[in-house]
Amino acid sequence: MGYGSAPDEPETGAGSDAPERYRPVSERAAAVRPSASTGEHAAPLVEALLRLADDRLVLGHRLSEWCGHAPILEEDIALANIALDLIGQASLLLEHAGQVEGRGRSADALAYFRDAVEFRNLLLAELPNGDFAVTIVRQFLWSAFAVPHLKQLSASADATLAGIAAKGHKEATYHLRHAADWVLKLGDGTVESHARAQRALDELWPYVHEMFRTDDVEAPLVAAGVTIDPSTLQLAWRESVASVCRAATLKVPGDGWKAQGGREGRHTEHLGHLLGEMQILARSHPGAEW
Amino acid sequence: MTPTNAAAPPPPETAEQLAAFEARIAAGEYIEPKDWMPERYRKQLIRMMSQHAHSEIVGMLPEGNWITRAPSLRRKMTLIAKVQDEGGHGHYIYCATETLGVSRDQMVADLLSGKAKYSSIFNYPTLTWADIGVIGWFVDGAAIVNQTVLAKASYGPYARSMIRICKEENFHKRQGYEICAVLASGTEAQRAMVQDAVNRWWWPSLMMFGPGDASSPNSEELLRWKVKRFSNDELRQRFVNLTVPQAQAIDVALPDPELRYDAASGDWHFGQVDWNEFWQVVKGDGPCNRERLAARNKAHDEGAWVRAAAEAYAARRAGAAASAAA
Ligand SMILES: [Fe+2]
Ligand SMILES: [Fe+2]
């Protein structure tokens, strides 16, 4: 069957192949709502905590993929260390989210038994590792955001979140230093490493804007001093990123396409595969203890 | 650093030097990097220590295989930490081996070319999550039996690295055993999973102590020089004696119909290790030898541009610092 020809069937809205009970859609349209997993948000604080947690869980998972396969032994160790910190932060944030939610979901239940559309991480976090340059540049771009973000969150009106953020801030400061060091080495290293670092920067740039998006979900939390409006971090972030790039002889890309959707559960195709691997064992044995 | 394979023959070793060296060892002294040592002692240590370091590094692969699928956040974190520890062990032992006059680059090249050996246990695949538990329990457990003794080895840098590393191996062993204990008291599928893993890892773990004393040519000299302190068979027996009660405690069976307690010796008698399998794996024909070596080579080759960048950058910094100082 061709896809280019004009419809040869009456407009039913669902096509005449659809079962009778779905035809026509127009009469039932009022009953169509966004499902819980796409577009409908949980309580604002749960949502905000999931955003923070999922960035860290997914990015930590990506970093852990390097373990045993890094360019030098020192980086096997360093990337594993960062992965460990991020998954540790994610675990605390998920536990808090589960408690605030009040439906009895543990950190593990939230990590292992949500589908991709229920994840709230940035698209940047879920992109494949690529080469070492992509991994490092991503870590740099994100850590340059995470450090000031966590610093401000450590003054959150939510004491648990403030505590997690304060601990995370110390770790993120190290992660940023590690990544920035490597951006310098790659950018100002060899012709090849410079080209790879610049390509990584260019490829990842469309995904940075999502970090600074503000939406209505967190507005009441921002007003109450529980979370912060990430858009307020953007200027300083741009300056700090630009200064490292300058030192690394890398060119900051111009703003073009701005990828987004992770905060609403509309992800790239990569996340489903990542979760397929991450969750397979837990889901194969529902109810089992490990 | 003196290259180990330099063209010039090593200076002749006098009987007095050798006698003084052996007297120091007999008196329980540590030999330090700058001390005189027989060339054969140096060579033996380089061989043992670099093999040990390589084993830590290659060992990251079978366990790393389950990091992305670990079934809970806690297990994921402890597994990442464990594999990271093994990398740290490798790093630490490479540094200790460098004190004997061989570079890490040379050792790594020997690993990648297949010239250097590493523990054959890592040429077996990790097929289920239970393998992660059993490796911690058996493989780290066997490593502890070996390393507790190596911590009293006569070469100071090796002995000291073993003391530090052994603490972490103990932690790994406890975690591995705990994984097994949880599985063994879990669902039917989990119990089957852990029993299957035990069945697959038991015999290869016994092989970790090396061939039987009758067919282990190096041992006598190594024992006298306190590079080793106990024979392969003694250590193997010690491991079996430690492990059988642990298996009983969590109610998993060990795959050896001959296993029985011998009250007279206080030992658990066990059946014959399949040394054909052992030699086959040592010679490169184990289930994963090719994959392990390929994975190490791939990481090394794909990382070449990264290492080149770091060197170029460091050289440029050094140049800039030198011209600033001038
Ligand atoms: Fe180790
Ligand atoms: Fe270990």
XYZ file of C-alpha atoms and ligand atoms in Angstrom:
618
model
C 0.000 0.000 0.000
C 1.329 3.404 -0.931
C 1.484 6.272 1.506
C 1.374 9.049 -1.042
C -2.137 8.584 -2.478
C -5.143 10.526 -1.367
C -7.440 8.936 1.224
C -10.044 6.848 -0.516
C -12.131 6.281 2.573
C -14.608 8.491 4.376
C -13.060 10.644 7.112
C -13.711 8.739 10.282
C -10.780 10.134 12.145
C -9.361 6.722 12.836
C -9.556 5.077 9.454
C -12.107 2.440 8.612
C -9.763 -0.304 9.728
C -10.300 0.811 13.308
C -12.673 -1.270 15.420
C -16.248 0.001 15.478
C -16.043 1.258 19.061
C -13.356 3.765 18.091
C -15.338 5.280 15.224
C -15.804 8.093 14.747
C -13.284 9.678 17.070
C -14.838 13.112 16.956
C -17.790 12.127 19.150
C -15.452 10.826 21.820
C -12.846 13.541 21.538
C -13.883 15.234 24.764
C -12.976 12.090 26.668
C -9.433 12.063 25.319
C -6.984 13.320 27.934
C -3.264 13.185 28.182
C -2.357 9.955 29.913
C -0.471 9.913 33.161
C 2.720 9.057 31.402
C 2.711 11.716 28.712
C 2.166 15.276 29.621
C 0.360 14.922 32.922
C 2.457 15.881 35.869
C 2.656 14.507 39.367
C 2.623 16.813 42.381
C 5.068 19.668 41.736
C 7.666 18.606 44.305
C 7.611 14.987 43.132
C 8.010 16.217 39.593
C 10.907 18.490 40.520
C 12.661 15.721 42.445
C 12.230 13.283 39.567
C 13.802 15.801 37.208
C 16.818 16.149 39.462
C 17.038 12.424 40.115
C 16.576 11.223 36.556
C 19.281 13.529 35.157
C 21.697 11.929 37.583
C 20.512 8.346 37.251
C 20.598 8.372 33.465
C 23.867 10.279 33.163
C 25.470 8.140 35.870
C 24.336 5.033 34.011
C 25.886 6.342 30.800
C 29.183 7.056 32.553
C 29.214 3.613 34.110
C 29.174 2.143 30.597
C 32.796 3.286 30.286
C 33.984 1.200 33.214
C 36.710 -1.119 31.911
C 36.737 0.493 28.470
C 38.180 3.975 29.063
C 41.208 5.383 27.195
C 43.419 5.144 30.271
C 43.140 3.343 33.561
C 42.971 6.627 35.454
C 39.815 7.490 33.523
C 38.222 4.097 34.152
C 38.575 5.010 37.779
C 37.556 8.669 37.487
C 34.462 8.062 35.341
C 33.337 5.241 37.627
C 33.773 7.571 40.558
C 31.604 10.253 38.959
C 29.002 7.657 37.977
C 28.930 6.486 41.556
C 28.390 10.008 42.893
C 25.604 10.713 40.428
C 23.766 7.457 41.058
C 24.181 8.067 44.782
C 22.565 11.482 44.453
C 19.822 10.003 42.264
C 19.123 7.334 44.820
C 18.615 9.874 47.621
C 16.466 12.091 45.410
C 14.291 9.175 44.296
C 13.823 8.031 47.859
C 12.694 11.531 48.792
C 10.401 11.676 45.744
C 8.824 8.379 46.753
C 8.194 9.629 50.285
C 6.709 12.923 49.116
C 4.549 11.082 46.620
C 3.209 8.904 49.418
C 2.285 5.893 47.289
C 4.835 3.652 48.899
C 7.233 3.637 45.968
C 10.877 3.119 46.912
C 13.848 4.576 45.069
C 14.278 1.212 43.335
C 10.626 1.087 42.313
C 10.983 4.510 40.739
C 14.258 3.639 39.015
C 13.349 0.192 37.765
C 9.603 0.185 37.257
C 8.915 3.413 35.416
C 8.807 3.413 31.630
C 10.763 5.813 29.452
C 7.815 8.197 29.067
C 7.708 8.554 32.850
C 11.341 9.599 33.075
C 11.972 13.310 33.468
C 15.669 13.646 32.625
C 17.186 16.029 30.116
C 17.692 14.622 26.633
C 21.361 15.559 27.021
C 21.789 12.930 29.743
C 20.455 10.034 27.705
C 22.399 10.596 24.477
C 24.834 7.765 23.762
C 28.373 8.197 25.065
C 29.936 8.624 21.638
C 33.690 8.941 21.809
C 35.567 10.186 24.860
C 35.186 13.774 23.616
C 31.387 13.545 23.567
C 31.320 12.034 27.047
C 33.660 14.670 28.441
C 32.082 17.674 26.742
C 28.635 16.569 27.870
C 29.900 16.116 31.409
C 31.457 19.557 31.287
C 28.344 21.289 29.928
C 26.095 19.590 32.427
C 28.387 19.914 35.455
C 28.810 23.630 34.737
C 25.047 23.788 35.192
C 24.824 21.339 38.105
C 27.364 23.117 40.303
C 25.546 26.470 40.626
C 22.198 24.673 40.547
C 23.083 22.489 43.534
C 24.659 25.405 45.335
C 21.376 27.289 45.224
C 19.325 24.199 46.000
C 21.389 23.657 49.123
C 19.444 26.632 50.519
C 16.107 25.025 49.601
C 13.170 25.435 51.942
C 12.855 21.653 51.702
C 15.432 20.494 54.254
C 15.904 17.036 52.734
C 16.508 18.460 49.288
C 18.847 21.074 50.761
C 20.904 18.341 52.412
C 21.142 16.233 49.272
C 22.097 19.303 47.238
C 24.803 20.390 49.668
C 26.442 16.981 49.515
C 25.998 16.852 45.747
C 27.511 20.286 45.319
C 30.845 19.142 46.728
C 30.875 16.174 44.373
C 29.780 18.205 41.359
C 32.576 20.696 41.942
C 35.071 17.877 41.510
C 33.196 16.538 38.463
C 33.322 19.968 36.848
C 37.030 20.362 37.494
C 37.728 16.919 36.067
C 35.686 17.563 32.919
C 37.023 21.098 32.397
C 40.599 19.789 32.680
C 39.885 17.309 29.932
C 38.148 19.903 27.746
C 41.391 21.887 27.926
C 43.525 18.847 27.135
C 41.347 17.766 24.221
C 40.721 21.239 22.808
C 44.325 22.321 23.118
C 45.895 18.891 22.566
C 46.388 17.515 19.065
C 44.710 18.411 15.778
C 42.608 15.275 16.072
C 41.551 15.844 19.670
C 40.677 19.456 18.896
C 38.499 18.386 15.969
C 36.778 15.731 18.064
C 36.142 18.133 20.946
C 34.756 20.805 18.615
C 32.515 18.255 16.917
C 31.256 17.064 20.276
C 30.515 20.635 21.321
C 28.656 21.317 18.075
C 26.644 18.108 18.297
C 25.675 18.572 21.933
C 24.895 22.277 21.824
C 21.237 21.885 20.729
C 20.669 19.877 23.917
C 21.968 22.433 26.428
C 19.010 24.823 26.221
C 16.677 22.386 27.909
C 18.662 22.769 31.138
C 17.444 26.349 31.508
C 13.798 25.915 30.592
C 11.277 27.216 33.038
C 7.761 25.832 33.138
C 4.595 26.188 35.176
C 5.157 22.932 37.038
C 7.891 24.301 39.242
C 6.542 27.843 39.504
C 4.885 27.363 42.905
C 8.022 25.642 44.211
C 10.213 28.478 42.996
C 7.900 30.981 44.657
C 8.127 29.023 47.913
C 11.921 28.834 47.794
C 11.917 25.052 47.396
C 13.502 24.902 43.950
C 15.011 27.542 41.744
C 14.202 28.840 38.296
C 16.965 27.341 36.126
C 16.721 30.163 33.590
C 18.376 32.427 36.165
C 21.551 30.326 35.846
C 21.907 30.663 32.118
C 23.948 33.857 31.801
C 26.615 32.838 34.284
C 26.686 29.369 32.728
C 27.313 30.813 29.280
C 30.145 32.915 30.637
C 31.855 30.073 32.451
C 31.478 27.706 29.493
C 32.775 30.355 27.106
C 35.830 31.021 29.239
C 36.835 27.342 29.368
C 36.178 27.000 25.634
C 38.332 30.039 24.946
C 41.208 28.556 26.943
C 40.688 25.268 25.104
C 40.713 27.066 21.716
C 37.179 25.796 21.064
C 34.446 27.836 19.436
C 31.151 28.150 21.283
C 28.479 27.136 18.769
C 25.659 29.464 17.817
C 22.156 28.736 19.052
C 20.078 26.953 16.449
C 17.719 24.044 16.972
C 16.810 23.646 20.614
C 15.998 20.060 21.474
C 13.613 19.547 24.337
C 10.984 17.227 25.759
C 12.736 15.219 28.458
C 11.009 17.066 31.297
C 7.655 15.972 29.847
C 8.718 12.403 29.176
C 9.163 12.932 25.454
C 12.584 11.452 24.986
C 14.949 10.432 22.248
C 14.822 6.838 21.088
C 17.958 6.155 23.086
C 16.346 6.206 26.524
C 14.164 3.175 25.878
C 17.207 1.084 25.062
C 19.105 2.367 28.072
C 16.201 1.488 30.363
C 15.648 -1.825 28.606
C 19.114 -2.814 29.710
C 19.002 -1.180 33.114
C 15.624 -2.622 34.116
C 15.668 -6.071 32.551
C 16.770 -8.028 35.579
C 14.617 -6.224 38.126
C 11.562 -6.547 35.872
C 12.214 -10.182 35.085
C 11.763 -11.010 38.771
C 8.972 -8.779 40.037
C 8.771 -8.724 43.805
C 12.187 -10.328 44.281
C 14.692 -8.926 46.762
C 18.289 -8.480 45.691
C 64.791 3.125 35.224
C 66.780 0.199 33.892
C 65.107 -1.562 31.003
C 64.762 -5.231 31.901
C 65.705 -6.458 28.468
C 68.740 -4.210 27.985
C 71.377 -5.529 25.600
C 74.145 -5.526 28.208
C 74.144 -8.649 30.406
C 73.459 -7.986 34.086
C 76.608 -7.705 36.235
C 77.716 -11.095 37.545
C 76.232 -12.070 40.856
C 78.796 -13.128 43.419
C 78.267 -15.901 45.916
C 78.732 -13.342 48.716
C 75.960 -11.121 47.361
C 73.603 -14.042 47.055
C 74.440 -15.317 50.536
C 73.891 -11.864 52.072
C 70.593 -11.536 50.196
C 69.349 -14.924 51.363
C 70.439 -14.166 54.911
C 68.382 -10.976 54.898
C 65.362 -12.873 53.685
C 65.871 -15.633 56.221
C 65.995 -12.948 58.918
C 62.602 -11.698 57.738
C 63.827 -8.414 56.299
C 62.053 -6.715 53.434
C 63.912 -6.186 50.168
C 63.458 -2.631 48.925
C 63.767 -1.271 45.349
C 67.299 0.098 45.775
C 68.617 -3.046 47.483
C 70.700 -5.588 45.648
C 68.703 -8.571 44.446
C 69.449 -11.532 42.197
C 68.261 -11.037 38.657
C 66.058 -14.120 38.910
C 64.328 -12.638 41.949
C 63.687 -9.409 40.065
C 62.369 -11.295 37.026
C 60.127 -13.514 39.143
C 58.666 -10.526 40.917
C 58.081 -8.613 37.709
C 56.324 -11.667 36.297
C 54.167 -12.243 39.368
C 53.361 -8.627 40.062
C 52.567 -7.638 36.486
C 50.392 -10.744 36.125
C 48.619 -9.702 39.267
C 48.100 -6.146 37.978
C 46.846 -7.455 34.621
C 44.419 -9.739 36.439
C 42.925 -6.781 38.286
C 42.476 -4.913 34.991
C 41.075 -7.796 32.948
C 38.923 -8.712 35.946
C 37.070 -5.444 35.467
C 35.511 -6.829 32.276
C 33.453 -9.810 33.473
C 32.090 -7.875 36.436
C 31.689 -4.645 34.507
C 29.449 -6.699 32.246
C 26.677 -6.472 34.879
C 26.988 -2.842 35.962
C 24.338 -1.651 33.532
C 21.942 -4.428 34.560
C 22.430 -4.537 38.327
C 18.989 -5.165 39.824
C 18.853 -2.373 42.413
C 20.446 1.002 42.937
C 22.418 -0.243 45.924
C 23.762 -3.223 43.981
C 24.575 -0.999 41.033
C 26.590 1.327 43.245
C 28.459 -1.392 45.092
C 29.313 -3.098 41.805
C 30.616 0.124 40.249
C 32.642 0.725 43.416
C 34.029 -2.796 43.305
C 35.071 -2.641 39.673
C 36.573 0.767 40.357
C 38.509 -0.734 43.280
C 39.908 -3.426 40.995
C 41.102 -0.720 38.615
C 42.727 0.980 41.582
C 44.404 -2.296 42.560
C 45.773 -2.665 39.050
C 47.057 0.885 39.114
C 48.669 0.436 42.491
C 50.385 -2.835 41.572
C 51.618 -1.427 38.242
C 53.261 1.381 40.235
C 54.796 -1.102 42.671
C 56.100 -3.175 39.760
C 57.682 -0.120 38.175
C 60.026 0.019 41.179
C 61.634 -3.109 39.714
C 62.657 -1.244 36.586
C 59.901 -2.024 34.102
C 57.536 0.640 32.765
C 53.764 0.449 32.884
C 53.674 1.042 29.131
C 55.829 -2.031 28.617
C 53.679 -4.133 30.925
C 50.483 -2.995 29.206
C 52.009 -3.712 25.798
C 52.812 -7.241 26.950
C 49.242 -7.720 28.126
C 47.765 -6.416 24.887
C 50.002 -8.555 22.690
C 49.036 -11.664 24.644
C 52.594 -12.176 25.845
C 51.813 -11.561 29.500
C 49.366 -13.737 31.368
C 46.568 -12.839 33.740
C 44.451 -14.958 36.011
C 42.565 -17.483 33.898
C 39.451 -17.116 36.021
C 38.587 -13.974 34.071
C 38.367 -15.966 30.865
C 35.015 -17.345 31.998
C 31.803 -15.489 31.155
C 29.420 -13.820 33.632
C 26.086 -15.206 32.499
C 23.707 -14.147 35.253
C 23.541 -11.689 38.120
C 24.428 -14.511 40.496
C 27.856 -14.648 38.868
C 28.551 -11.257 40.408
C 27.837 -12.663 43.840
C 29.804 -15.852 43.264
C 32.810 -13.997 41.862
C 32.950 -11.849 44.982
C 32.588 -14.873 47.211
C 34.906 -17.334 45.398
C 37.252 -15.251 43.290
C 37.850 -12.428 45.736
C 37.842 -15.068 48.465
C 40.581 -17.012 46.693
C 42.448 -13.774 46.044
C 42.379 -13.050 49.771
C 43.865 -16.447 50.590
C 46.645 -15.747 48.098
C 47.168 -12.135 49.041
C 47.148 -12.570 52.801
C 50.236 -14.644 52.217
C 51.694 -12.257 49.637
C 51.349 -9.482 52.204
C 54.248 -11.213 53.935
C 56.254 -11.544 50.716
C 59.859 -10.447 50.936
C 59.651 -7.606 48.412
C 58.578 -4.524 50.388
C 56.532 -2.646 47.751
C 54.586 -5.808 46.861
C 53.946 -6.730 50.484
C 52.722 -3.245 51.315
C 50.427 -3.077 48.293
C 48.929 -6.426 49.316
C 48.126 -5.209 52.806
C 46.197 -2.291 51.425
C 44.505 -4.247 48.657
C 43.540 -7.133 50.910
C 41.353 -4.872 53.017
C 39.287 -4.047 49.955
C 39.203 -7.645 48.751
C 37.742 -8.621 52.104
C 35.006 -6.084 51.569
C 34.360 -7.450 48.061
C 34.183 -10.974 49.364
C 31.666 -10.019 52.028
C 29.504 -8.216 49.490
C 29.665 -11.135 47.067
C 28.755 -13.629 49.734
C 25.887 -11.418 50.830
C 24.554 -11.308 47.249
C 24.662 -15.109 47.224
C 22.994 -15.349 50.617
C 20.130 -13.125 49.476
C 19.690 -15.103 46.259
C 19.871 -18.396 48.124
C 16.993 -17.332 50.362
C 15.053 -15.718 47.517
C 12.603 -16.947 44.916
C 12.927 -20.321 43.251
C 14.422 -18.654 40.174
C 16.971 -16.835 42.306
C 17.980 -20.014 44.135
C 18.444 -21.785 40.809
C 20.457 -18.825 39.551
C 22.919 -18.891 42.427
C 23.304 -22.675 42.358
C 24.036 -22.577 38.635
C 26.645 -19.871 39.136
C 28.291 -21.842 41.944
C 28.391 -24.898 39.716
C 30.139 -22.966 36.979
C 32.650 -21.042 39.129
C 33.708 -23.603 41.732
C 36.299 -25.544 39.765
C 37.807 -22.570 37.943
C 38.146 -20.906 41.363
C 40.146 -23.872 42.671
C 42.379 -23.519 39.616
C 43.226 -19.965 40.681
C 45.901 -21.325 43.018
C 47.839 -22.711 40.105
C 48.923 -26.234 39.230
C 49.529 -28.857 41.898
C 52.864 -28.778 43.706
C 54.146 -31.798 41.806
C 53.907 -29.894 38.512
C 54.809 -26.387 39.685
C 58.502 -26.009 38.794
C 59.140 -22.513 40.191
C 57.839 -23.042 43.628
C 60.868 -24.256 45.579
C 63.022 -21.218 44.844
C 60.098 -18.836 45.264
C 59.375 -20.326 48.666
C 63.002 -19.988 49.766
C 63.074 -16.348 48.670
C 59.721 -15.759 50.369
C 58.181 -14.547 47.160
C 55.672 -17.226 47.953
C 55.148 -18.511 51.468
C 52.936 -21.540 50.963
C 52.574 -24.002 48.117
C 49.702 -23.894 45.634
C 48.150 -27.018 47.109
C 48.331 -25.691 50.663
C 46.553 -22.500 49.661
C 43.947 -24.374 47.644
C 43.180 -26.559 50.650
C 42.910 -23.507 52.868
C 40.401 -21.960 50.451
C 38.297 -25.119 50.337
C 38.315 -25.373 54.129
C 37.137 -21.788 54.427
C 34.510 -21.976 51.717
C 32.698 -25.256 52.386
C 31.141 -24.074 55.672
C 30.115 -20.819 53.992
C 28.298 -22.808 51.304
C 26.620 -24.918 53.960
C 25.514 -21.817 55.829
C 23.498 -20.534 52.884
C 22.472 -23.997 51.752
C 24.041 -24.097 48.321
C 25.725 -27.268 47.094
C 29.270 -27.462 45.778
C 29.613 -29.475 42.560
C 32.011 -32.123 43.842
C 30.697 -35.601 44.773
C 33.997 -36.397 46.503
C 33.797 -33.518 48.921
C 33.914 -34.843 52.501
C 35.326 -33.810 55.829
C 38.423 -35.637 56.976
C 38.449 -35.533 60.755
C 42.046 -36.731 61.023
C 43.529 -33.828 59.061
C 40.757 -31.331 59.707
C 40.615 -30.743 55.979
C 37.791 -30.956 53.489
C 38.881 -33.563 50.988
C 37.971 -32.594 47.442
C 38.041 -34.260 44.034
C 40.467 -33.934 41.181
C 40.780 -30.563 39.440
C 40.580 -30.866 35.666
C 44.070 -29.675 34.808
C 43.469 -30.189 31.110
C 40.869 -27.456 31.257
C 43.248 -25.285 33.254
C 46.065 -25.555 30.708
C 43.690 -25.093 27.831
C 42.498 -21.780 29.266
C 46.028 -20.700 30.217
C 47.163 -21.364 26.663
C 44.458 -19.096 25.308
C 41.546 -21.381 24.534
C 39.159 -20.573 27.356
C 35.626 -19.382 26.670
C 36.493 -15.662 26.758
C 40.257 -15.311 26.210
C 39.794 -13.778 22.796
C 37.036 -11.426 23.886
C 38.928 -10.192 26.924
C 42.046 -9.427 24.958
C 40.013 -7.861 22.161
C 38.181 -5.636 24.648
C 41.430 -4.440 26.223
C 42.945 -3.790 22.810
C 39.863 -1.949 21.608
C 39.866 0.357 24.633
C 43.583 0.938 24.190
C 43.418 1.598 20.459
C 40.359 3.821 20.649
C 41.976 5.730 23.493
C 45.202 6.422 21.610
C 44.105 9.878 20.453
C 43.090 10.783 24.014
C 46.470 9.832 25.450
C 48.202 11.676 22.604
C 46.153 14.786 23.393
C 47.046 14.637 27.084
C 50.734 14.308 26.232
C 50.677 17.128 23.689
C 48.872 19.364 26.145
C 51.281 18.551 28.981
C 54.259 19.178 26.715
C 52.831 22.540 25.659
C 52.201 23.492 29.297
C 55.725 22.487 30.249
C 57.078 24.533 27.345
C 54.991 27.534 28.359
C 56.119 27.230 31.975
C 59.765 26.962 30.893
C 59.595 30.045 28.659
C 57.750 31.969 31.393
C 60.513 31.078 33.849
C 63.268 32.039 31.362
Fe 41.429 -6.612 43.346
Fe 38.320 -7.556 44.523
